[in-house]
CSV table of C-alpha atoms in Angstrom, one decimal:
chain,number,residue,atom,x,y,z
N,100,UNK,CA,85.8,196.4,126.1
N,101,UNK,CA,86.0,196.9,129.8
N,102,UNK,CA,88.0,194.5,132.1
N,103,UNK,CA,85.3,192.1,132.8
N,104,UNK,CA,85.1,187.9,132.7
N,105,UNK,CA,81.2,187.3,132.9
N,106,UNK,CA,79.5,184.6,133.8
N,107,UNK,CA,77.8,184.4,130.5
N,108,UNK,CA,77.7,185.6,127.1
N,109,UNK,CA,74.9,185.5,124.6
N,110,UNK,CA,75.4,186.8,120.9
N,111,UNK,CA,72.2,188.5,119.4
N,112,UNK,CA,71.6,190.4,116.4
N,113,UNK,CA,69.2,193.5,118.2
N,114,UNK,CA,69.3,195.8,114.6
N,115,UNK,CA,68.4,192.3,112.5
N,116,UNK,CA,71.4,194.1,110.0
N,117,UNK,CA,73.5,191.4,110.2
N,118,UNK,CA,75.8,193.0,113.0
N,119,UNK,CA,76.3,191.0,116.1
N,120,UNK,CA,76.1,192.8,119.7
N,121,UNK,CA,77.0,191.1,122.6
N,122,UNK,CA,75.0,190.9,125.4
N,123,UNK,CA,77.9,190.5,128.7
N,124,UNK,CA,76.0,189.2,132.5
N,125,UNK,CA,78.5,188.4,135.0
N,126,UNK,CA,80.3,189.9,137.5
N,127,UNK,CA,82.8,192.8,137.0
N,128,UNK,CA,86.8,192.1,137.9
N,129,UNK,CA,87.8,195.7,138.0
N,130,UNK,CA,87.9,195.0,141.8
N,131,UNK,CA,88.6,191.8,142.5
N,132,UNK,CA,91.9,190.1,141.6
N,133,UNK,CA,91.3,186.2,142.5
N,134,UNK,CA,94.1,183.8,141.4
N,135,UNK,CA,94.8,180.1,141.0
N,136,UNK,CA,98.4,179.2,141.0
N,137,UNK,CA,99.6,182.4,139.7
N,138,UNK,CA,97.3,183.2,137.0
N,139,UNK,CA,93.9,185.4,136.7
N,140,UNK,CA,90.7,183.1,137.7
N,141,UNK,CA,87.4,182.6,138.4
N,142,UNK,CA,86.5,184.0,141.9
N,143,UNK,CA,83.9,182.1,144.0
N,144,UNK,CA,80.3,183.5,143.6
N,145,UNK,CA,80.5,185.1,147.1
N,146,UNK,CA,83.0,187.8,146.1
N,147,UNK,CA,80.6,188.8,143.6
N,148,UNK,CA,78.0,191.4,143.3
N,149,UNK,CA,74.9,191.8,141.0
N,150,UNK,CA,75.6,194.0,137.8
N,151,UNK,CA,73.4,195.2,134.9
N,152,UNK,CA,73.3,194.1,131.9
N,153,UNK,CA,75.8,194.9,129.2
N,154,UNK,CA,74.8,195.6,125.6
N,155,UNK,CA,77.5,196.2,123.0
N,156,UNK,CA,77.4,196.5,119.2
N,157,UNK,CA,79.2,195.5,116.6
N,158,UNK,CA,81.1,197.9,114.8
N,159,UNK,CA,82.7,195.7,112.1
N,160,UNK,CA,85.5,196.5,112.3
N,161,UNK,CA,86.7,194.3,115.1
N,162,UNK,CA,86.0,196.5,117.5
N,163,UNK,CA,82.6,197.1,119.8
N,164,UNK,CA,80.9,200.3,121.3
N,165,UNK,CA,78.9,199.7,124.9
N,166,UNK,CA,75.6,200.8,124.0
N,167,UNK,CA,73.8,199.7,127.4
N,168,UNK,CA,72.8,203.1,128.6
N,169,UNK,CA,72.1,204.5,125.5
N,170,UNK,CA,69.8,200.8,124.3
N,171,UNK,CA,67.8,201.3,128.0
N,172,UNK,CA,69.0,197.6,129.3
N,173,UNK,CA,71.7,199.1,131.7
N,174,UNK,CA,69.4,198.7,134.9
N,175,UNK,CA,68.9,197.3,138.0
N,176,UNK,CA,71.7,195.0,138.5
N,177,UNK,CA,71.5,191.5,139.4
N,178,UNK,CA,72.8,188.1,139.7
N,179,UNK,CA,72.0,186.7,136.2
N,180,UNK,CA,71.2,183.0,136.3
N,181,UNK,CA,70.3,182.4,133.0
N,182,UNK,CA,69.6,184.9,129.8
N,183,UNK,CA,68.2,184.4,126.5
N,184,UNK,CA,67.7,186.5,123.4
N,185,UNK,CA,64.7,185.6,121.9
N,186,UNK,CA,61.5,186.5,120.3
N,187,UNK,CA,59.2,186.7,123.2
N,188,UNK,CA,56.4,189.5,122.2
N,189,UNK,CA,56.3,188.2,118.3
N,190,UNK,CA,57.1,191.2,116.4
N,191,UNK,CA,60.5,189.6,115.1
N,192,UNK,CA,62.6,191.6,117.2
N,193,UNK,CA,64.9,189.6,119.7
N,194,UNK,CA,63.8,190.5,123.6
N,195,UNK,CA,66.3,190.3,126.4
N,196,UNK,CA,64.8,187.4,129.1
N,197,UNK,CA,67.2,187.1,132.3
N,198,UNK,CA,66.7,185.0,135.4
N,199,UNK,CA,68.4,186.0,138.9
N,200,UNK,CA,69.0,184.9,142.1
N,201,UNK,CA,72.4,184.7,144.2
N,202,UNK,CA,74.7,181.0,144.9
N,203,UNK,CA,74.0,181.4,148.4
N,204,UNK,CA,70.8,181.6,150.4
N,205,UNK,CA,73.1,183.3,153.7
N,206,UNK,CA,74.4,185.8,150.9
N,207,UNK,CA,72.9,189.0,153.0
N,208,UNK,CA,75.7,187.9,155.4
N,209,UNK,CA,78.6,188.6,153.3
N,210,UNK,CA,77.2,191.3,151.2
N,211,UNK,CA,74.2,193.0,153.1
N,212,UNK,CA,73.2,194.9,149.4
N,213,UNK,CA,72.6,191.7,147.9
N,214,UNK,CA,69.3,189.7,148.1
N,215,UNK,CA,69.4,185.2,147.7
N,216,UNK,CA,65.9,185.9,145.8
N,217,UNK,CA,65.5,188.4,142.7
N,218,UNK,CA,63.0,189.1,140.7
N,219,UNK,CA,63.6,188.2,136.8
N,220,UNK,CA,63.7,190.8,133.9
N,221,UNK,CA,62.7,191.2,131.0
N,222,UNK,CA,63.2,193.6,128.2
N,223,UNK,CA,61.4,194.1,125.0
N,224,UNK,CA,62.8,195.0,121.8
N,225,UNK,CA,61.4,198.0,119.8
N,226,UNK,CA,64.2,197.8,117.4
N,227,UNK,CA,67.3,199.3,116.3
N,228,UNK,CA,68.9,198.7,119.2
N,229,UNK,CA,66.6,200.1,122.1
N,230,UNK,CA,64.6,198.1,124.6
N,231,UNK,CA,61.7,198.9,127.4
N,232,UNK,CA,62.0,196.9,130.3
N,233,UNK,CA,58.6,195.3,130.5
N,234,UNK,CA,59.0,193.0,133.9
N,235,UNK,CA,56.7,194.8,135.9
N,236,UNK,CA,54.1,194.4,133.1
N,237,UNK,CA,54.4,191.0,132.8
N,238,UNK,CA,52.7,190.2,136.4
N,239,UNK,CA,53.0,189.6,140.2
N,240,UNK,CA,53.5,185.7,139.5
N,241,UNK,CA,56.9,187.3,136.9
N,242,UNK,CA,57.9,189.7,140.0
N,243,UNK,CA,57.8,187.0,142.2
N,244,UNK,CA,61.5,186.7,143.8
N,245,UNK,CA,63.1,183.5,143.4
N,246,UNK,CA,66.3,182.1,143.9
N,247,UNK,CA,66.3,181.0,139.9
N,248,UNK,CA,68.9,178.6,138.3
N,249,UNK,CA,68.6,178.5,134.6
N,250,UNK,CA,66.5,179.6,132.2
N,251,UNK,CA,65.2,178.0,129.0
N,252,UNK,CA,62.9,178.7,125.8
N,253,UNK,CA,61.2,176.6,123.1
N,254,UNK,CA,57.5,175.9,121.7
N,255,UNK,CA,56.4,173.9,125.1
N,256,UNK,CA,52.9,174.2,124.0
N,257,UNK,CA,53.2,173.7,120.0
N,258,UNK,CA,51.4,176.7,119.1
N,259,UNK,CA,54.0,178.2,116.9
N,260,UNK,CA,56.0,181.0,119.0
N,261,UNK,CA,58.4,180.6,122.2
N,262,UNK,CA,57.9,180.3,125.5
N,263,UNK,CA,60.1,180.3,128.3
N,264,UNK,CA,60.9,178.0,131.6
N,265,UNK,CA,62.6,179.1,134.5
N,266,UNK,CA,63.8,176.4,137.4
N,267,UNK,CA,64.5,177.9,140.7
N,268,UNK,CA,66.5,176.6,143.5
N,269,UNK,CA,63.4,175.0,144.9
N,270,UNK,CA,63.0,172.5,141.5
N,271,UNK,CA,60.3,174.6,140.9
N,272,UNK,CA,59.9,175.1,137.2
N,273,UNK,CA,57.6,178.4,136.5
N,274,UNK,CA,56.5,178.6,132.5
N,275,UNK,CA,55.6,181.8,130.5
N,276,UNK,CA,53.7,181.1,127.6
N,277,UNK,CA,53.7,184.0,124.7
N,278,UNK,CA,51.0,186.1,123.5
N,279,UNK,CA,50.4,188.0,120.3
N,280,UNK,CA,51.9,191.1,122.8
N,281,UNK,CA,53.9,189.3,125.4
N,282,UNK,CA,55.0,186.6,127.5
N,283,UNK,CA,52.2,185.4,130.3
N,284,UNK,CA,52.3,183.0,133.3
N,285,UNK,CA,51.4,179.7,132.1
């Protein structure tokens, strides 16, 4: 695996064969070198820029393959707040959900490529390990750039599939309710 301490890690089964991928958002450390007494650490949010999201399978044999580019989730980058691996379109296929947004609302100051707001994405699974990133289709109030904070799903409104919440810096909460096809602004 490359050098890389993220932010986050979510395990997922994309091939529903048993074999675990990982799914890696946070920042890359082939550049940065931030130390705490001595030893490797955590660097403040500010060194950081947005990366895409990284997709790698199980080959189980202890070792994993990066299949990002080849899967389709290897684009845009961004500053992931929050990512799930869920069943968002209903076709028993886990989809990739991620919210974004930088720390710091002056972050255009220290890195000029880098935006406070993002827009979230979302990627749906058409199995066996390759996705379509279906943000765009999902509607002006889903491209809306916000500064988001964490991300969440359940079955807010009991009608037997999951939904997702998203709270941005604001406290605002904005809730996508499912469809038979896929996630809507609720």
């Amino acid at each position: 695996m490359p050098d890389i301490l993220p932010r986050e890690v979510t395990w997922v089964d994309t091939e529903v064969d048993f074999a675990v991928s990982k799914l890696v958002n946070g920042p890359a450390c082939e550049s940065l070198s931030c130390r705490i007494q001595g030893n490797r650490a955590y660097c403040h949010p500010d060194n950081y820029k947005g990366r895409t999201i990284v997709l790698f399978h199980n080959n189980g044999n202890g070792t994993f393959t990066d299949v990002s580019e080849k899967s389709a989730v290897a684009a845009p980058e961004a500053k992931g707040m929050g990512t799930v691996t869920v069943d968002l379109t209903n076709d028993e296929w886990p989809d990739i959900m991620q919210a974004n947004g930088a720390i710091l609302d002056n972050i255009h100051m220290y890195q000029s490529e880098v935006s406070y707001m993002e827009e979230k994405l979302m990627f749906r699974n058409l199995g066996k390990a390759k996705f379509d990133k279906v943000s765009e289709q999902l509607g002006t109030d889903f491209m809306m750039k916000t500064a988001d904070r964490g991300l969440a799903v359940g079955d807010f409104d009991n009608d037997g599939d999951m939904d997702a919440a998203i709270v941005d810096r604001e406290d605002h909460i904005q809730r996508y309710a499912t469809t038979a096809a896929t996630p809507t602004t609720g």
